[in-house]
CSV table of C-alpha atoms in Angstrom, one decimal:
chain,number,residue,atom,x,y,z
A,64,MET,CA,68.2,115.3,59.8
A,65,GLN,CA,64.7,113.9,60.6
A,66,PRO,CA,63.3,114.8,64.0
A,67,LEU,CA,63.1,112.1,66.7
A,68,ARG,CA,59.8,110.4,67.2
A,69,HIS,CA,58.3,110.5,70.8
A,70,GLU,CA,59.6,106.9,71.4
A,71,GLY,CA,63.0,107.7,70.2
A,72,LEU,CA,63.2,110.9,72.3
A,73,GLU,CA,62.4,109.2,75.4
A,74,GLU,CA,65.0,106.4,74.6
A,75,ALA,CA,67.6,108.9,74.1
A,76,LEU,CA,66.8,110.9,77.1
A,77,SER,CA,66.8,107.7,79.1
A,78,GLY,CA,70.3,106.7,77.8
A,79,MET,CA,71.5,110.2,78.7
A,80,GLU,CA,70.2,110.0,82.2
A,81,GLU,CA,71.8,106.7,82.8
A,82,ALA,CA,75.1,108.0,81.5
A,83,VAL,CA,74.9,111.0,84.0
A,84,GLN,CA,74.1,108.7,86.8
A,85,ARG,CA,77.0,106.4,86.0
A,86,ALA,CA,79.3,109.4,85.9
A,87,THR,CA,78.0,110.6,89.2
A,88,ARG,CA,78.5,107.3,90.9
A,89,LEU,CA,82.1,107.0,89.4
A,90,THR,CA,83.0,110.5,90.5
A,91,ALA,CA,81.7,109.9,94.0
A,92,GLN,CA,83.6,106.6,94.2
A,93,LEU,CA,86.9,108.2,92.9
A,94,LEU,CA,86.7,111.0,95.6
A,95,ALA,CA,85.9,108.4,98.4
A,96,PHE,CA,88.7,106.2,97.3
A,97,GLY,CA,91.1,109.1,96.7
A,98,ARG,CA,91.0,110.7,100.1
A,99,ARG,CA,89.9,109.3,103.6
A,100,SER,CA,86.9,111.0,104.9
A,101,VAL,CA,86.9,112.3,108.5
A,102,LEU,CA,85.3,109.7,110.7
A,103,ARG,CA,82.1,110.9,112.4
A,104,PRO,CA,81.3,108.3,115.0
A,105,ASP,CA,78.0,108.6,116.7
A,106,ALA,CA,75.4,106.5,118.4
A,107,THR,CA,74.1,104.4,115.4
A,108,ASP,CA,71.4,101.8,115.2
A,109,ILE,CA,73.2,99.5,112.8
A,110,ARG,CA,70.1,97.3,112.2
A,111,ALA,CA,68.1,100.4,111.3
A,112,VAL,CA,70.8,101.7,108.8
A,113,VAL,CA,71.2,98.2,107.1
A,114,GLU,CA,67.3,98.0,106.8
A,115,SER,CA,66.8,101.5,105.4
A,116,THR,CA,69.8,101.0,102.9
A,117,LEU,CA,68.3,97.8,101.7
A,118,GLU,CA,64.9,99.5,101.1
A,119,LEU,CA,66.7,101.9,98.8
A,120,LEU,CA,68.5,99.0,97.1
A,121,ARG,CA,65.2,97.2,96.4
A,122,ASN,CA,64.6,99.7,93.6
A,123,VAL,CA,67.8,98.7,91.8
A,124,VAL,CA,67.5,94.9,92.4
A,125,PRO,CA,65.6,93.3,89.7
A,126,GLU,CA,62.5,91.1,90.3
A,127,ASN,CA,64.3,88.1,89.3
A,128,ILE,CA,66.6,88.4,92.4
A,129,GLN,CA,65.2,87.9,95.8
A,130,LEU,CA,66.8,90.2,98.4
A,131,LYS,CA,66.4,88.9,102.1
A,132,PHE,CA,67.6,90.2,105.4
A,133,GLU,CA,68.2,88.2,108.6
A,134,CYS,CA,69.1,89.7,112.0
A,135,GLY,CA,70.3,88.0,115.1
A,136,GLU,CA,69.9,89.2,118.7
A,137,GLY,CA,71.1,92.7,119.5
A,138,PRO,CA,71.6,95.3,120.8
A,139,PHE,CA,72.9,96.8,117.7
A,140,THR,CA,73.4,100.4,118.8
A,141,ALA,CA,77.1,101.2,118.6
A,142,SER,CA,79.3,104.1,118.1
A,143,MET,CA,80.0,104.1,114.4
A,144,ASP,CA,80.2,106.3,111.2
A,145,GLN,CA,76.8,105.8,109.5
A,146,ALA,CA,78.0,107.0,106.1
A,147,LEU,CA,80.7,104.4,106.0
A,148,LEU,CA,78.4,101.6,107.1
A,149,GLU,CA,75.8,102.8,104.4
A,150,GLN,CA,78.7,102.6,101.8
A,151,ILE,CA,79.7,99.1,102.8
A,152,VAL,CA,76.1,97.7,102.4
A,153,LEU,CA,75.4,99.5,99.2
A,154,ASN,CA,78.6,98.2,97.4
A,155,LEU,CA,78.4,94.7,98.8
A,156,VAL,CA,74.7,94.2,97.7
A,157,THR,CA,75.3,96.0,94.3
A,158,ASN,CA,78.3,93.7,93.7
A,159,ALA,CA,76.1,90.6,94.6
A,160,ARG,CA,73.4,91.7,92.2
A,161,ASP,CA,75.8,92.0,89.4
A,162,ALA,CA,77.2,88.5,90.1
A,163,ILE,CA,73.7,86.9,89.3
A,164,SER,CA,73.0,86.6,85.7
A,165,ASP,CA,69.6,85.0,85.9
A,166,GLN,CA,67.3,84.2,88.8
A,167,GLY,CA,69.0,84.2,92.2
A,168,HIS,CA,69.1,85.1,95.9
A,169,ILE,CA,70.9,87.7,98.0
A,170,MET,CA,71.1,87.2,101.7
A,171,VAL,CA,72.1,90.0,104.1
A,172,ALA,CA,72.6,88.8,107.7
A,173,LEU,CA,73.5,90.8,110.8
A,174,SER,CA,74.8,89.3,114.0
A,175,ARG,CA,76.8,90.1,117.1
A,176,SER,CA,79.5,88.0,118.8
A,177,ALA,CA,81.0,88.4,122.3
A,178,GLN,CA,83.9,86.0,122.0
A,179,PRO,CA,86.8,86.6,121.8
A,180,GLU,CA,85.8,90.3,121.5
A,181,GLN,CA,82.5,92.2,121.0
A,182,THR,CA,82.0,92.5,117.3
A,183,VAL,CA,79.2,93.1,114.7
A,184,HIS,CA,79.1,90.7,111.7
A,185,LEU,CA,77.5,91.8,108.6
A,186,ARG,CA,77.3,89.0,105.9
A,187,VAL,CA,76.3,89.4,102.2
A,188,THR,CA,75.8,86.1,100.3
A,189,ASP,CA,74.7,85.5,96.8
A,190,ASP,CA,74.2,82.4,94.6
A,191,GLY,CA,75.8,84.1,91.5
A,192,ILE,CA,78.6,83.0,89.3
A,193,GLY,CA,81.3,82.9,92.0
A,194,MET,CA,85.1,83.5,91.7
A,195,ASP,CA,88.1,81.3,91.3
A,196,GLU,CA,91.3,81.7,93.4
A,197,SER,CA,93.0,84.1,91.0
A,198,MET,CA,90.0,86.5,91.0
A,199,MET,CA,89.6,86.5,94.7
A,200,GLN,CA,93.3,87.7,95.0
A,201,ARG,CA,92.6,90.8,93.1
A,202,ILE,CA,89.0,91.7,93.8
A,203,PHE,CA,90.0,94.6,96.2
A,204,GLU,CA,92.4,96.1,93.6
A,205,PRO,CA,91.4,99.6,92.5
A,206,PHE,CA,89.8,99.4,89.0
A,207,TYR,CA,90.0,95.6,88.7
A,208,THR,CA,86.7,94.2,87.5
A,209,SER,CA,85.6,90.9,86.0
A,210,LYS,CA,82.3,92.4,84.8
A,211,ALA,CA,81.3,93.2,81.3
A,212,THR,CA,82.2,96.7,79.8
A,213,GLY,CA,79.9,99.4,81.3
A,214,ARG,CA,78.8,97.3,84.2
A,215,GLY,CA,81.4,98.1,86.7
A,216,THR,CA,84.2,100.5,87.6
A,217,GLY,CA,86.2,98.2,89.7
A,218,LEU,CA,85.9,100.7,92.6
A,219,GLY,CA,83.0,99.2,94.6
A,220,LEU,CA,84.9,96.4,96.5
A,221,ALA,CA,88.1,98.7,96.8
A,222,SER,CA,85.8,101.3,98.5
A,223,VAL,CA,84.3,98.5,100.9
A,224,GLN,CA,87.8,97.6,102.0
A,225,GLY,CA,88.7,101.2,102.5
A,226,ALA,CA,85.5,101.8,104.6
A,227,VAL,CA,86.0,98.7,106.7
A,228,THR,CA,89.6,99.6,107.4
A,229,GLN,CA,88.7,103.0,108.5
A,230,LEU,CA,86.1,101.5,110.9
A,231,GLY,CA,88.8,99.3,112.4
A,232,GLY,CA,87.3,96.0,111.1
A,233,ARG,CA,88.2,93.3,108.6
A,234,ILE,CA,86.6,91.5,105.7
A,235,ARG,CA,86.6,87.9,104.8
A,236,VAL,CA,85.6,86.5,101.5
A,237,HIS,CA,84.5,82.9,100.5
A,238,SER,CA,83.7,81.9,96.9
A,239,GLN,CA,83.8,79.1,94.4
A,240,PRO,CA,83.0,79.1,90.7
A,241,GLY,CA,79.4,78.4,90.1
A,242,ARG,CA,78.6,78.4,93.8
A,243,GLY,CA,78.2,82.1,94.6
A,244,SER,CA,80.2,84.3,97.0
A,245,SER,CA,79.9,85.4,100.7
A,246,PHE,CA,81.5,88.6,102.0
A,247,GLU,CA,81.6,88.9,105.9
A,248,VAL,CA,82.5,92.2,107.3
A,249,VAL,CA,83.5,92.1,111.1
A,250,LEU,CA,83.4,95.4,112.9
A,251,PRO,CA,84.4,96.3,116.4
A,252,TRP,CA,81.4,97.0,118.6
A,253,VAL,CA,81.9,100.1,120.8
A,254,ALA,CA,79.3,101.2,123.3
A,255,PRO,CA,78.0,104.7,122.4
A,256,ARG,CA,78.6,105.9,126.1
A,257,ALA,CA,82.1,104.5,126.1
A,258,SER,CA,82.9,106.2,122.9
A,259,GLU,CA,81.6,109.6,124.2
A,260,GLU,CA,83.6,109.3,127.5
A,261,ARG,CA,86.8,108.5,125.4
A,262,ARG,CA,86.2,111.6,123.3
A,263,ALA,CA,85.7,113.7,126.3
A,264,GLU,CA,89.0,112.5,127.8
A,265,GLN,CA,90.9,113.3,124.5
A,266,ARG,CA,89.3,116.9,124.7
A,267,ALA,CA,90.5,117.2,128.3
A,268,VAL,CA,94.1,116.4,127.4
């Protein structure tokens, strides 16, 4: 057996590292999907969480894809579990990235609405390959994926739906083949002070 050359060794190590990272992500998603985590609502600056998560994601979004962020008028400080919010942003942007085969755009938009209830709206839109009606009916099923072998576990969107449900929100999907996809997450906006008072009342009972 001939020893690996320097270039071959680097390639082999890179492949091993990628495999370990893929296995780590899969394990984390399985654990998150298999059990509901205990909610830890706290005063959270939603805009800051989205922006910091997007900064991390810029390292995994290739240069041929433009990742943009738009934010409406706040305030965006609410009582929310930060880890679940990060999980939603991470999986939606990663899913949008994988839907773009060549050059494209991913737009992440954050806004608030006061009618008919106070809600926070997080929208992730891409101009990728899009989905037909049959695919849209299955995208939140665990382990369902339309991606090529090795590019997806089928747990990303299922995890998003689980996180949104835990936060008391809902998710809407709009897509057409060849025209991209848009995922809109609608979350209830709860003032931090109101949430703290509610927890104090529950402890007193």
